[in-house]
Coordinates of C-alpha atoms in Angstrom, one line a residue:
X8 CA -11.0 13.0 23.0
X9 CA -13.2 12.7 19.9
X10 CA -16.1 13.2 21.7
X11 CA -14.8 16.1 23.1
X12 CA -13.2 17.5 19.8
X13 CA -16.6 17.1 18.5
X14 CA -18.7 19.1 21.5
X15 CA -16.7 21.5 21.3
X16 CA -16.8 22.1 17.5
X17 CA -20.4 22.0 17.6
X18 CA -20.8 24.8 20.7
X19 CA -18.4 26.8 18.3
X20 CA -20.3 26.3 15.3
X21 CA -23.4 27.2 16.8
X22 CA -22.0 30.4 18.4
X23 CA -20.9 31.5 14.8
X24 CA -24.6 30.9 13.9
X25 CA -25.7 33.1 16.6
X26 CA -23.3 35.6 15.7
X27 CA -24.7 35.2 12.0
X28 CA -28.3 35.2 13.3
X29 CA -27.6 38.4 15.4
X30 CA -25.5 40.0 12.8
X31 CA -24.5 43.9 14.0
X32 CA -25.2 46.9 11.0
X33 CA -23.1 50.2 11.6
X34 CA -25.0 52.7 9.8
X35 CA -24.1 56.4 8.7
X36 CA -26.1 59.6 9.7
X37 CA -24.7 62.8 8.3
X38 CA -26.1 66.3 8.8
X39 CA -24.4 69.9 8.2
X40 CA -24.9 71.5 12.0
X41 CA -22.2 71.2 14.8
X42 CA -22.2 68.2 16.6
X43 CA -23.3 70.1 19.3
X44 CA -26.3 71.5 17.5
X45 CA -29.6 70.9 19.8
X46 CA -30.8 68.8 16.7
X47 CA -27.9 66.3 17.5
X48 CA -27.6 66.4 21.0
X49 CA -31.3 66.3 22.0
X50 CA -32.9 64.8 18.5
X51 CA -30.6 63.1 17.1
X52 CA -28.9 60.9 19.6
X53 CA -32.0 59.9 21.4
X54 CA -33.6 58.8 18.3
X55 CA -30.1 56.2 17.6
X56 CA -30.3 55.3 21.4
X57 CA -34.0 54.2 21.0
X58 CA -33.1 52.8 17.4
X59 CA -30.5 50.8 19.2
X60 CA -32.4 49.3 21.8
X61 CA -35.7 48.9 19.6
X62 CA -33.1 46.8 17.7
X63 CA -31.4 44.6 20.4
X64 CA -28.5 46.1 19.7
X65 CA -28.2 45.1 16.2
X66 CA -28.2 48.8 14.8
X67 CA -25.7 51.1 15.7
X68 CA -25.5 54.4 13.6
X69 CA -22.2 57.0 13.8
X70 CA -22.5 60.8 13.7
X71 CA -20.8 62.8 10.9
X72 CA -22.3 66.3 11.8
X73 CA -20.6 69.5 10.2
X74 CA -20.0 69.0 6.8
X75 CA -17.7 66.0 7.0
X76 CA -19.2 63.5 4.7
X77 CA -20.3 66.9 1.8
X78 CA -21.8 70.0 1.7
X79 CA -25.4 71.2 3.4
X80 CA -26.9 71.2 -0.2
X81 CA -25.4 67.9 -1.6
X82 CA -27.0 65.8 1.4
X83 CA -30.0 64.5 -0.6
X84 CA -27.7 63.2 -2.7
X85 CA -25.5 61.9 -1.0
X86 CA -28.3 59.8 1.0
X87 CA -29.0 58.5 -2.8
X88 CA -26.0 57.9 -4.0
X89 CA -24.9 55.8 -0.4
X90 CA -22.1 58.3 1.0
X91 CA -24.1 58.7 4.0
X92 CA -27.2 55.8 4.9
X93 CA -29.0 58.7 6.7
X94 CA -28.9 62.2 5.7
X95 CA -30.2 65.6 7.4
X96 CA -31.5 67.4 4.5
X97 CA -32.8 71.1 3.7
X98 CA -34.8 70.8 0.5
X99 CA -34.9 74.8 0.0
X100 CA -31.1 74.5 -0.7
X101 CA -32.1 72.7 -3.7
X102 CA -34.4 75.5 -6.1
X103 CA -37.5 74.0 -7.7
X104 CA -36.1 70.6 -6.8
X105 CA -38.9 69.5 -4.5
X106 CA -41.7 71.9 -5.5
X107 CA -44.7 70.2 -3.4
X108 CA -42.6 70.2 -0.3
X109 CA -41.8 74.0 -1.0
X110 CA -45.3 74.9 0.1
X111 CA -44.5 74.3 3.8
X112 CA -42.3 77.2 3.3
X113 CA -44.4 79.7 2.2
X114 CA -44.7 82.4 5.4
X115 CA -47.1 82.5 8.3
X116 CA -48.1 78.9 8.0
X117 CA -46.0 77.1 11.2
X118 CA -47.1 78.0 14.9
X119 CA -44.6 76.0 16.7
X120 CA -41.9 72.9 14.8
X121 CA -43.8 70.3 17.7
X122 CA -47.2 69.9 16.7
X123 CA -46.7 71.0 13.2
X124 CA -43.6 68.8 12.9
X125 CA -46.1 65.9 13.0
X126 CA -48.7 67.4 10.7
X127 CA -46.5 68.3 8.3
X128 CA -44.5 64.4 8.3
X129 CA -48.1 63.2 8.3
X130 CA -49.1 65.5 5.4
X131 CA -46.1 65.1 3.5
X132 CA -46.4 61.2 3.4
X133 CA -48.7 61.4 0.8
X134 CA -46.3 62.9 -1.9
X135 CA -42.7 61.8 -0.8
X136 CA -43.2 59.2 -3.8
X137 CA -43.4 62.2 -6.4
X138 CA -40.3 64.1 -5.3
X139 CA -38.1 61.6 -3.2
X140 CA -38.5 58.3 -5.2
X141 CA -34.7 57.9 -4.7
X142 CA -34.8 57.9 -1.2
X143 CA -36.8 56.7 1.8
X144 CA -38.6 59.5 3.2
X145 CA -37.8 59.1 6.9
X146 CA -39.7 62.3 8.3
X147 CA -39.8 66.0 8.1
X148 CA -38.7 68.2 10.6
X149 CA -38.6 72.2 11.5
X150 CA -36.7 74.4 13.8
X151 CA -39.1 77.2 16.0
X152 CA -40.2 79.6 13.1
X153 CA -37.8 81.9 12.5
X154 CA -37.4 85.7 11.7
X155 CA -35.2 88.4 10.2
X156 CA -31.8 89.9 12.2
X157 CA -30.0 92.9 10.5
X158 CA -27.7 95.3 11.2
X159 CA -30.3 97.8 11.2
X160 CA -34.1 98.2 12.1
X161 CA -36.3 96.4 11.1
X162 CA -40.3 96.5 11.3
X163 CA -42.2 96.6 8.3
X164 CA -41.3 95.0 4.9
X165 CA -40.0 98.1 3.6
X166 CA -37.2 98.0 6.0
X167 CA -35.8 95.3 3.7
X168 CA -35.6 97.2 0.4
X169 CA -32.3 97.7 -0.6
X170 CA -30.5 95.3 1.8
X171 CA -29.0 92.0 1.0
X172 CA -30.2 89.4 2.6
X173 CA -29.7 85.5 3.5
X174 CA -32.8 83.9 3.2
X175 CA -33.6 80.5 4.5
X176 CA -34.5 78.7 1.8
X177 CA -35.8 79.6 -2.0
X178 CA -39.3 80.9 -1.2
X179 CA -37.7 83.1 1.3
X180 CA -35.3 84.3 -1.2
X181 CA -38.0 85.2 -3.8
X182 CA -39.7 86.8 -0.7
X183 CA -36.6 89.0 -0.3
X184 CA -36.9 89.8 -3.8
X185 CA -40.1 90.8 -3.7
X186 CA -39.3 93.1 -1.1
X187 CA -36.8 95.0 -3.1
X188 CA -34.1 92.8 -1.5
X189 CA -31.4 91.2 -3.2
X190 CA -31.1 87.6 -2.0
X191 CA -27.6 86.1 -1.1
X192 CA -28.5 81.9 -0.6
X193 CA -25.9 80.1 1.3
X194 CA -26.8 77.4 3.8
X195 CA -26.8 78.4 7.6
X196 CA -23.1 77.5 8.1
X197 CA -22.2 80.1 5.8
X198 CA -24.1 82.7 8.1
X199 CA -21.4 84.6 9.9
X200 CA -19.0 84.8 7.0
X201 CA -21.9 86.2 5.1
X202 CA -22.6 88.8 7.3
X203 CA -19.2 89.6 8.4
X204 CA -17.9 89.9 5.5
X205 CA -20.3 92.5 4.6
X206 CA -22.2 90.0 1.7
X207 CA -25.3 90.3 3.5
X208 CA -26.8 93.2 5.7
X209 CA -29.9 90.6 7.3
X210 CA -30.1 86.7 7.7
X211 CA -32.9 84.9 8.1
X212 CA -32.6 82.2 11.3
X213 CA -34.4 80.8 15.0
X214 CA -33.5 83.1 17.2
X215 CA -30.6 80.4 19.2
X216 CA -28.9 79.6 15.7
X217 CA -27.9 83.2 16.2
X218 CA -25.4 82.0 18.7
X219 CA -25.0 78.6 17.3
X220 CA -23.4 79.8 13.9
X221 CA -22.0 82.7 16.0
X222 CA -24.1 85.7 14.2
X223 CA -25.4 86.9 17.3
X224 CA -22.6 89.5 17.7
X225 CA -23.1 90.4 13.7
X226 CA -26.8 90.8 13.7
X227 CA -28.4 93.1 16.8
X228 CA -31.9 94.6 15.4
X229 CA -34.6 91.8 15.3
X230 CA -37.9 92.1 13.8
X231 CA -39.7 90.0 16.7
X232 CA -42.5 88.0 14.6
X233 CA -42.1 84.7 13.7
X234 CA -43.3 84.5 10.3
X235 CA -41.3 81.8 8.0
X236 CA -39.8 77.5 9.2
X237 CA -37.3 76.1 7.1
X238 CA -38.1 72.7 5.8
X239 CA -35.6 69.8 7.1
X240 CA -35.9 66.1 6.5
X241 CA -34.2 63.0 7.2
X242 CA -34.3 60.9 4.2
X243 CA -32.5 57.1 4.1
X244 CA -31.0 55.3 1.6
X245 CA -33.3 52.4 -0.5
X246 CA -30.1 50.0 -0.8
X247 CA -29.4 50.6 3.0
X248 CA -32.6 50.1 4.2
X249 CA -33.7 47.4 1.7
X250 CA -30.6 44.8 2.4
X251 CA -31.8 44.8 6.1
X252 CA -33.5 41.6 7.4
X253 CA -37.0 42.0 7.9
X254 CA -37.1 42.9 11.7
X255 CA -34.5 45.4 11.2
X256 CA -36.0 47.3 8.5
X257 CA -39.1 47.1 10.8
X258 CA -37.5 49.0 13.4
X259 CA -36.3 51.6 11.5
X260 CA -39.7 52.0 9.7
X261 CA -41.0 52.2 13.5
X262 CA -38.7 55.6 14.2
X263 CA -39.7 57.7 11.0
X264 CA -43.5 58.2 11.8
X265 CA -44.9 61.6 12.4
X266 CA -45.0 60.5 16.2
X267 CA -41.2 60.5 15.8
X268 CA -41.2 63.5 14.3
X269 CA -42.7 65.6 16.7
X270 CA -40.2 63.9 19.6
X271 CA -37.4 64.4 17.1
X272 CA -38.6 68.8 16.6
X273 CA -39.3 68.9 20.6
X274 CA -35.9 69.8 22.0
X275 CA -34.9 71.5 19.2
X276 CA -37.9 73.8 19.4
X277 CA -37.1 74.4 22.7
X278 CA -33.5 75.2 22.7
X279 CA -34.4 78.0 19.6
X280 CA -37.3 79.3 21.4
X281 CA -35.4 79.3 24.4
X282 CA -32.5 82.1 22.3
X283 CA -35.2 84.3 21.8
X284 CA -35.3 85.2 25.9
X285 CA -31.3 85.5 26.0
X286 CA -31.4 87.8 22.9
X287 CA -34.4 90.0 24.9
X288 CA -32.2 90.5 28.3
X289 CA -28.8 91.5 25.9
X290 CA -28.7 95.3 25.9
X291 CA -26.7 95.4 23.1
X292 CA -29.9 93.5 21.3
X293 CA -33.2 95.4 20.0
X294 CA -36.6 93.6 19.5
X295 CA -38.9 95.1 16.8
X296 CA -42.4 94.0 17.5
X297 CA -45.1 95.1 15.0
X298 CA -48.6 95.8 15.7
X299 CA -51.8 94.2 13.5
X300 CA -51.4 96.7 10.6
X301 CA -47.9 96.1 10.6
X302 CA -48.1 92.0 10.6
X303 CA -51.0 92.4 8.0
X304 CA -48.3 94.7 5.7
X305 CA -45.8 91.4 5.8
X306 CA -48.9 89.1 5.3
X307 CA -49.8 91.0 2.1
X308 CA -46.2 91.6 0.9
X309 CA -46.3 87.7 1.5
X310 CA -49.2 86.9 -0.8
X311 CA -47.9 86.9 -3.9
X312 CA -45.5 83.9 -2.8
X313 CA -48.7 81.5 -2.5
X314 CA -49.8 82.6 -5.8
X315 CA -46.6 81.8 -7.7
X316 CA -46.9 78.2 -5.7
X317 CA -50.3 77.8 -6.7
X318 CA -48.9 78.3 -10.5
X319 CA -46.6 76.2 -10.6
X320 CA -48.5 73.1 -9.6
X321 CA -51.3 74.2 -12.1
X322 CA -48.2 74.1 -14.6
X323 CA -47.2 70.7 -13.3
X324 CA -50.7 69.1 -13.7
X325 CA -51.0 69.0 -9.9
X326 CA -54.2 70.4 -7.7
X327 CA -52.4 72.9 -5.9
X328 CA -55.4 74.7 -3.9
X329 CA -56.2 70.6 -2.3
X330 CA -52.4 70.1 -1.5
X331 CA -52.4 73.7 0.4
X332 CA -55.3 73.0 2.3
X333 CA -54.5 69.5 3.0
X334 CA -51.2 71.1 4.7
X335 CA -53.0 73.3 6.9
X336 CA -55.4 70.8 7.6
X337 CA -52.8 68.8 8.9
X338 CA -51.2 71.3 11.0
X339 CA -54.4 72.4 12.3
X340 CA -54.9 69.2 13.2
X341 CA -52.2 69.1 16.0
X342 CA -52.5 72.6 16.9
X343 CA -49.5 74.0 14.7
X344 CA -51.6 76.3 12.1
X345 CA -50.3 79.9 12.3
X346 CA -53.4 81.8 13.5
X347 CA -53.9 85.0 11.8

């Protein structure tokens, strides 16, 4: 009997150290689009399936899309402060916050959010240190580039004067003020109450968030260029990531690479290109397509934009003509430079 008290106190011990050895981390991803956003549903939950098998099962990572765990803007923070391990950010919701970044948001740089995804991850590697120190940079991401949708025409940029608009992101917003606009910034969410409510006249979006955030019916004049992305990123938090055991913290190192990236934009990029064709065969839709003089009239309106950027890293000690061109380098480099 002792001598089978004591096997079976030792098979038991040593299944508790295998349970210890192959201990299980539920870890927290939260983002501000529905749940059944194409980010999520063909990004998102491939990337924690891969995660989890990369892993052996070790990692599993829960979904809080919408809102739930804070507001579109607070994500950053809440990725630093621990209220979500993983957070979905949009550093444009932030002003001035993350000025290097900002220059992936200046207009008619992004030719598709695949290649580009990956050149701009790649790119922004080299800086994440400067402006996201309290995070780990996972990688960058992009929707299809986006437009303007109003409630009237719109072709050239004088078509914007006088009209409130909800811009993307901060540059976009000092676009639409440059344009004799006046800017009205809430996150993408806050789309159709903007518009239905009568706040803004135009909104800045890829053409299927239109029907995601349930615009479309708000918004049916669509100036058919694509001309601006809006900067997203996945950023983790240090404590999270740095309490993991070494293989662990591997794998997740292994799923934010600019490879990653690019699989990450892929689906997403299709699913928004893919509104563009449902909003072309809707009737109750019209598609504004400028000519060359009419693209180059949005390309100069646009200048001043890069010049203010350029400024401001002269004013911040930085070498802002090098970080430009190492950005387009870098998009270039996987095909996704906007070609003039």
């Amino acid at each position: 009997m002792n001598t089978r008290t004591l096997a079976v106190a030792t098979a038991v011990a040593l299944c508790l150290g295998q349970t210890a050895l192959a201990q299980e981390y539920t870890l927290s991803l939260a983002h501000w689009v529905p749940g059944t956003h194409p980010l999520q549903t063909l990004g998102i939950e491939p990337w924690i399936q891969s995660i989890s098998e990369a892993s052996g099962g070790r990692i599993a990572i829960d979904i809080f899309p919408a809102q739930q765990l804070g507001a579109a803007a607070d994500h950053y923070d809440m990725a630093r402060d621990g209220i979500a391990d993983i957070a979905f950010i949009n550093p444009g919701y932030q002003p001035g916050r993350f000025p290097i970044l900002a220059a992936a948001e200046l207009p008619f740089l992004f030719a598709n959010a695949t290649g580009a995804v990956r050149g701009l991850t790649e790119w922004y590697q080299n800086y994440d240190d400067q402006e996201m120190s309290e995070t780990y940079f996972c990688m960058a991401l992009t929707h299809d580039p986006g437009t303007m949708h109003g409630k009237s025409p719109i072709l050239v940029p004088e078509d914007v004067r006088g009209h409130t608009v909800r811009p993307a992101n901060a540059t976009e917003a000092r676009f639409v003020n440059l344009l004799g606009g006046a800017s009205v910034q809430v996150p993408a969410p806050a789309m159709r109450e903007a518009l239905s409510n009568g706040t803004a006249d135009i909104t800045q979006s890829p053409w299927e968030s239109l029907y995601i955030f349930g615009a479309d019916s708000l918004v049916t004049h669509h100036l058919d260029m694509p001309f601006y992305a809006s900067i997203n990123a996945f950023v983790m938090n240090r404590g999270m990531i740095d309490g993991l055991p070494e293989d662990l913290r591997q794998v997740m190192m292994d799923h934010c690479t600019p490879e990653m990236a690019e699989q990450m934009s892929t689906g997403w990029a299709g699913a928004e290109a893919a509104g563009r064709e449902r909003i072309a065969a809707d009737p109750a839709h019209t598609m504004y397509t400028p000519n060359a003089e009419q693209v180059a009239m949005w390309q100069e309106a646009a200048a001043p934009l890069t010049e203010e950027w350029l400024a401001l890293m002269e004013s911040q000690g930085q070498d802002g003509p090098a970080i430009l061109q190492g950005l387009r380098d870098s998009l270039a480099r996987y095909d996704g430079l906007y070609a003039e």
